[in-house]
PDB file of C-alpha atoms in Angstrom:
ATOM      1  CA  MET A  72      90.202 113.279 115.873  1.00 60.00           C
ATOM      2  CA  LEU A  73      87.818 116.177 115.335  1.00 71.00           C
ATOM      3  CA  ARG A  74      88.044 119.537 113.592  1.00 76.00           C
ATOM      4  CA  ALA A  75      87.770 122.293 116.234  1.00 78.00           C
ATOM      5  CA  ASP A  76      88.076 126.052 116.413  1.00 78.00           C
ATOM      6  CA  THR A  77      91.242 126.830 118.388  1.00 74.00           C
ATOM      7  CA  GLY A  78      90.023 130.267 119.306  1.00 79.00           C
ATOM      8  CA  ASP A  79      93.110 131.994 117.875  1.00 82.00           C
ATOM      9  CA  GLY A  80      91.345 133.277 114.752  1.00 83.00           C
ATOM     10  CA  SER A  81      92.918 130.721 112.449  1.00 81.00           C
ATOM     11  CA  GLY A  82      89.652 128.795 111.990  1.00 82.00           C
ATOM     12  CA  THR A  83      89.167 125.096 112.507  1.00 84.00           C
ATOM     13  CA  ARG A  84      91.889 122.468 112.357  1.00 80.00           C
ATOM     14  CA  PRO A  85      92.284 118.794 113.292  1.00 78.00           C
ATOM     15  CA  MET A  86      92.464 118.336 117.057  1.00 78.00           C
ATOM     16  CA  ILE A  87      92.820 115.330 119.398  1.00 76.00           C
ATOM     17  CA  PHE A  88      90.891 115.308 122.689  1.00 76.00           C
ATOM     18  CA  PHE A  89      91.610 113.413 125.873  1.00 74.00           C
ATOM     19  CA  ARG A  90      89.440 113.336 129.025  1.00 73.00           C
ATOM     20  CA  ARG A  91      91.101 114.890 132.048  1.00 76.00           C
ATOM     21  CA  GLY A  92      88.854 114.521 135.091  1.00 78.00           C
ATOM     22  CA  GLU A  93      85.595 116.294 134.345  1.00 82.00           C
ATOM     23  CA  SER A  94      86.857 118.122 131.260  1.00 81.00           C
ATOM     24  CA  PHE A  95      88.731 117.515 128.054  1.00 80.00           C
ATOM     25  CA  GLU A  96      92.227 118.585 126.999  1.00 78.00           C
ATOM     26  CA  ALA A  97      92.786 119.397 123.306  1.00 77.00           C
ATOM     27  CA  PHE A  98      95.995 118.837 121.336  1.00 75.00           C
ATOM     28  CA  SER A  99      96.759 119.977 117.810  1.00 73.00           C
ATOM     29  CA  ALA A 100      96.911 117.004 115.479  1.00 66.00           C
ATOM     30  CA  GLU A 101      99.884 118.643 113.798  1.00 66.00           C
ATOM     31  CA  SER A 102     101.813 118.551 117.133  1.00 62.00           C
ATOM     32  CA  ALA A 103     101.049 114.845 117.391  1.00 58.00           C
ATOM     33  CA  GLY A 104     103.242 114.080 114.421  1.00 61.00           C
ATOM     34  CA  ASP A 105     102.444 111.713 111.616  1.00 60.00           C
ATOM     35  CA  LEU A 106      99.112 110.079 112.263  1.00 57.00           C
ATOM     36  CA  SER A 107      98.966 108.064 109.008  1.00 59.00           C
ATOM     37  CA  ASP A 108      99.387 104.774 110.875  1.00 59.00           C
ATOM     38  CA  VAL A 109      96.673 105.597 113.426  1.00 56.00           C
ATOM     39  CA  THR A 110      93.346 103.834 112.887  1.00 56.00           C
ATOM     40  CA  THR A 111      90.162 104.188 114.815  1.00 57.00           C
ATOM     41  CA  ALA A 112      89.567 101.629 117.493  1.00 60.00           C
ATOM     42  CA  PHE A 113      87.405 100.870 120.482  1.00 67.00           C
ATOM     43  CA  ALA A 114      87.968 100.635 124.138  1.00 75.00           C
ATOM     44  CA  MET A 115      86.861  97.929 126.511  1.00 81.00           C
ATOM     45  CA  THR A 116      87.462  96.889 130.023  1.00 85.00           C
ATOM     46  CA  VAL A 117      90.038  94.239 130.866  1.00 88.00           C
ATOM     47  CA  HIS A 118      87.230  92.004 132.166  1.00 85.00           C
ATOM     48  CA  LYS A 119      85.354  92.288 128.853  1.00 85.00           C
ATOM     49  CA  ALA A 120      88.595  91.461 126.942  1.00 86.00           C
ATOM     50  CA  GLN A 121      89.051  88.106 128.635  1.00 86.00           C
ATOM     51  CA  GLY A 122      89.268  85.373 125.999  1.00 88.00           C
ATOM     52  CA  SER A 123      90.075  87.846 123.210  1.00 87.00           C
ATOM     53  CA  GLU A 124      93.348  88.692 121.495  1.00 89.00           C
ATOM     54  CA  PHE A 125      94.448  91.861 119.822  1.00 88.00           C
ATOM     55  CA  ASP A 126      97.566  92.813 117.848  1.00 88.00           C
ATOM     56  CA  ASP A 127      98.271  95.794 120.084  1.00 87.00           C
ATOM     57  CA  VAL A 128      96.998  96.596 123.564  1.00 89.00           C
ATOM     58  CA  LEU A 129      96.993  99.913 125.423  1.00 87.00           C
ATOM     59  CA  LEU A 130      96.426  99.553 129.145  1.00 91.00           C
ATOM     60  CA  VAL A 131      95.443 102.881 130.651  1.00 89.00           C
ATOM     61  CA  LEU A 132      95.825 102.816 134.459  1.00 91.00           C
ATOM     62  CA  PRO A 133      93.396 104.843 136.587  1.00 89.00           C
ATOM     63  CA  GLU A 134      94.559 108.076 138.183  1.00 87.00           C
ATOM     64  CA  THR A 135      94.044 106.678 141.672  1.00 90.00           C
ATOM     65  CA  ASP A 136      94.599 103.272 143.168  1.00 93.00           C
ATOM     66  CA  PHE A 137      91.694 100.918 143.921  1.00 89.00           C
ATOM     67  CA  PRO A 138      91.442  97.325 145.247  1.00 89.00           C
ATOM     68  CA  LEU A 139      90.413  95.773 141.921  1.00 89.00           C
ATOM     69  CA  LEU A 140      93.680  96.855 140.332  1.00 93.00           C
ATOM     70  CA  THR A 141      95.608  93.585 140.917  1.00 94.00           C
ATOM     71  CA  ARG A 142      98.359  91.498 139.464  1.00 94.00           C
ATOM     72  CA  GLU A 143      95.739  89.249 137.871  1.00 93.00           C
ATOM     73  CA  LEU A 144      94.000  92.184 136.156  1.00 93.00           C
ATOM     74  CA  VAL A 145      97.279  93.533 134.728  1.00 95.00           C
ATOM     75  CA  TYR A 146      98.261  90.008 133.679  1.00 95.00           C
ATOM     76  CA  THR A 147      94.961  89.552 131.859  1.00 94.00           C
ATOM     77  CA  ALA A 148      95.400  92.897 130.052  1.00 94.00           C
ATOM     78  CA  VAL A 149      98.963  92.285 128.853  1.00 94.00           C
ATOM     79  CA  THR A 150      98.315  88.714 127.746  1.00 95.00           C
ATOM     80  CA  ARG A 151      95.589  89.924 125.340  1.00 93.00           C
ATOM     81  CA  ALA A 152      98.292  91.301 123.006  1.00 93.00           C
ATOM     82  CA  ARG A 153      99.796  89.314 120.133  1.00 93.00           C
ATOM     83  CA  ARG A 154     102.399  91.929 119.257  1.00 92.00           C
ATOM     84  CA  SER A 155     102.736  94.879 121.625  1.00 92.00           C
ATOM     85  CA  VAL A 156     101.568  96.345 124.905  1.00 93.00           C
ATOM     86  CA  LEU A 157     101.801  99.973 126.040  1.00 90.00           C
ATOM     87  CA  ILE A 158     100.954 100.778 129.679  1.00 92.00           C
ATOM     88  CA  VAL A 159     100.119 104.407 130.392  1.00 89.00           C
ATOM     89  CA  GLY A 160     100.026 105.663 133.960  1.00 89.00           C
ATOM     90  CA  ASP A 161     101.934 106.153 137.174  1.00 92.00           C
ATOM     91  CA  PRO A 162     104.742 103.578 137.484  1.00 94.00           C
ATOM     92  CA  ASP A 163     104.232 103.488 141.286  1.00 95.00           C
ATOM     93  CA  LEU A 164     100.558 102.630 140.723  1.00 95.00           C
ATOM     94  CA  LEU A 165     101.608  99.770 138.346  1.00 95.00           C
ATOM     95  CA  ALA A 166     104.103  98.497 140.993  1.00 96.00           C
ATOM     96  CA  ARG A 167     101.328  98.486 143.651  1.00 95.00           C
ATOM     97  CA  ALA A 168      98.999  96.660 141.252  1.00 94.00           C
ATOM     98  CA  VAL A 169     101.400  93.880 140.435  1.00 94.00           C
ATOM     99  CA  SER A 170     102.214  93.377 144.116  1.00 95.00           C
ATOM    100  CA  ARG A 171      98.490  92.994 144.991  1.00 92.00           C
ATOM    101  CA  THR A 172      96.876  89.640 144.427  1.00 87.00           C
ATOM    102  CA  VAL A 173      93.165  88.855 144.411  1.00 83.00           C
ATOM    103  CA  GLU A 174      91.872  87.903 147.822  1.00 76.00           C
ATOM    104  CA  ARG A 175      88.900  85.625 147.616  1.00 74.00           C
ATOM    105  CA  HIS A 176      86.695  85.142 150.661  1.00 76.00           C
ATOM    106  CA  SER A 177      83.992  82.584 149.938  1.00 80.00           C
ATOM    107  CA  GLY A 178      83.617  81.501 153.565  1.00 80.00           C
ATOM    108  CA  VAL A 179      84.111  77.859 152.702  1.00 83.00           C
ATOM    109  CA  ALA A 180      87.327  77.491 154.750  1.00 78.00           C
ATOM    110  CA  GLU A 181      85.705  78.985 157.811  1.00 81.00           C
ATOM    111  CA  ARG A 182      82.661  76.667 157.472  1.00 82.00           C
ATOM    112  CA  LEU A 183      84.840  73.576 157.105  1.00 85.00           C
ATOM    113  CA  LEU A 184      87.007  74.562 160.110  1.00 86.00           C
ATOM    114  CA  SER A 185      83.937  75.253 162.292  1.00 84.00           C
ATOM    115  CA  ARG A 186      82.639  71.641 161.958  1.00 75.00           C
TER     116      ARG A 186
END
Protein backbone atom coordinates (compact mmCIF):
# COMPACT_ATOMS: atom_id res chain seq x y z
CA MET A 1 0.00 0.00 0.00
CA LEU A 2 1.31 3.43 -0.95
CA ARG A 3 0.12 6.98 -0.50
CA ALA A 4 -0.65 8.45 -3.91
CA ASP A 5 -2.19 11.59 -5.35
CA THR A 6 -5.51 10.59 -6.90
CA GLY A 7 -5.55 13.61 -9.19
CA ASP A 8 -8.95 14.82 -7.97
CA GLY A 9 -7.56 17.64 -5.83
CA SER A 10 -8.07 15.83 -2.53
CA GLY A 11 -4.35 15.25 -1.99
CA THR A 12 -2.71 11.93 -1.24
CA ARG A 13 -4.42 8.93 0.28
CA PRO A 14 -3.66 5.22 0.78
CA MET A 15 -3.84 3.32 -2.51
CA ILE A 16 -3.29 -0.32 -3.50
CA PHE A 17 -1.64 -1.07 -6.87
CA PHE A 18 -1.85 -4.18 -9.03
CA ARG A 19 0.06 -4.83 -12.24
CA ARG A 20 -2.17 -5.18 -15.28
CA GLY A 21 -0.08 -6.02 -18.35
CA GLU A 22 2.46 -3.24 -18.85
CA SER A 23 0.82 -0.78 -16.44
CA PHE A 24 -0.62 -0.63 -12.92
CA GLU A 25 -4.20 -0.26 -11.75
CA ALA A 26 -4.81 1.72 -8.55
CA PHE A 27 -7.56 1.11 -6.01
CA SER A 28 -8.47 3.25 -3.04
CA ALA A 29 -7.53 1.51 0.20
CA GLU A 30 -10.82 2.75 1.64
CA SER A 31 -12.74 0.86 -1.05
CA ALA A 32 -10.83 -2.31 -0.14
CA GLY A 33 -12.52 -2.41 3.25
CA ASP A 34 -10.84 -3.20 6.55
CA LEU A 35 -7.17 -3.95 5.96
CA SER A 36 -6.24 -4.38 9.63
CA ASP A 37 -5.65 -8.11 9.16
CA VAL A 38 -3.46 -7.61 6.07
CA THR A 39 0.25 -8.04 6.60
CA THR A 40 3.07 -7.55 4.18
CA ALA A 41 4.31 -10.68 2.51
CA PHE A 42 6.47 -11.86 -0.32
CA ALA A 43 5.83 -13.68 -3.52
CA MET A 44 7.64 -16.68 -4.91
CA THR A 45 7.25 -19.12 -7.72
CA VAL A 46 5.64 -22.49 -7.11
CA HIS A 47 8.95 -24.16 -7.96
CA LYS A 48 10.78 -22.09 -5.34
CA ALA A 49 8.10 -22.97 -2.75
CA GLN A 50 8.68 -26.73 -3.04
CA GLY A 51 9.51 -28.14 0.37
CA SER A 52 8.04 -25.12 2.21
CA GLU A 53 4.78 -24.66 4.07
CA PHE A 54 2.77 -21.51 4.68
CA ASP A 55 -0.38 -20.81 6.67
CA ASP A 56 -2.12 -19.26 3.67
CA VAL A 57 -1.34 -19.55 -0.03
CA LEU A 58 -2.52 -17.35 -2.89
CA LEU A 59 -2.04 -18.95 -6.31
CA VAL A 60 -2.28 -16.36 -9.07
CA LEU A 61 -2.82 -18.00 -12.44
CA PRO A 62 -1.29 -16.39 -15.52
CA GLU A 63 -3.51 -14.47 -17.92
CA THR A 64 -2.76 -16.91 -20.75
CA ASP A 65 -2.23 -20.66 -20.85
CA PHE A 66 1.24 -22.17 -21.20
CA PRO A 67 2.58 -25.75 -21.19
CA LEU A 68 4.25 -25.54 -17.74
CA LEU A 69 0.88 -24.90 -16.10
CA THR A 70 0.11 -28.52 -15.19
CA ARG A 71 -1.74 -30.58 -12.62
CA GLU A 72 1.55 -31.19 -10.81
CA LEU A 73 2.29 -27.46 -10.56
CA VAL A 74 -1.17 -26.67 -9.17
CA TYR A 75 -0.89 -29.62 -6.75
CA THR A 76 2.48 -28.37 -5.52
CA ALA A 77 1.04 -24.88 -4.98
CA VAL A 78 -2.06 -25.93 -3.06
CA THR A 79 -0.23 -28.44 -0.87
CA ARG A 80 2.07 -25.70 0.45
CA ALA A 81 -0.83 -24.36 2.56
CA ARG A 82 -1.43 -25.41 6.15
CA ARG A 83 -4.71 -23.50 6.51
CA SER A 84 -6.13 -21.94 3.34
CA VAL A 85 -5.65 -21.58 -0.42
CA LEU A 86 -7.09 -18.91 -2.68
CA ILE A 87 -6.76 -19.38 -6.43
CA VAL A 88 -7.16 -16.25 -8.53
CA GLY A 89 -7.66 -16.51 -12.27
CA ASP A 90 -9.78 -17.84 -15.08
CA PRO A 91 -11.64 -21.02 -14.00
CA ASP A 92 -11.29 -22.43 -17.54
CA LEU A 93 -7.52 -21.97 -17.33
CA LEU A 94 -7.46 -23.81 -14.00
CA ALA A 95 -9.50 -26.65 -15.53
CA ARG A 96 -7.05 -26.92 -18.44
CA ALA A 97 -4.12 -26.91 -16.00
CA VAL A 98 -5.45 -29.75 -13.84
CA SER A 99 -6.24 -31.83 -16.90
CA ARG A 100 -2.67 -31.47 -18.23
CA THR A 101 0.03 -33.72 -16.80
CA VAL A 102 3.76 -33.37 -17.12
CA GLU A 103 5.14 -35.18 -20.14
CA ARG A 104 8.71 -36.24 -19.65
CA HIS A 105 10.78 -37.22 -22.67
CA SER A 106 14.20 -38.40 -21.56
CA GLY A 107 14.74 -40.63 -24.57
CA VAL A 108 15.50 -43.66 -22.39
CA ALA A 109 12.49 -45.69 -23.61
CA GLU A 110 13.40 -45.09 -27.25
CA ARG A 111 17.02 -46.14 -26.61
CA LEU A 112 15.97 -49.32 -24.83
CA LEU A 113 13.50 -50.25 -27.58
CA SER A 114 16.04 -49.64 -30.32
CA ARG A 115 18.46 -52.29 -28.97
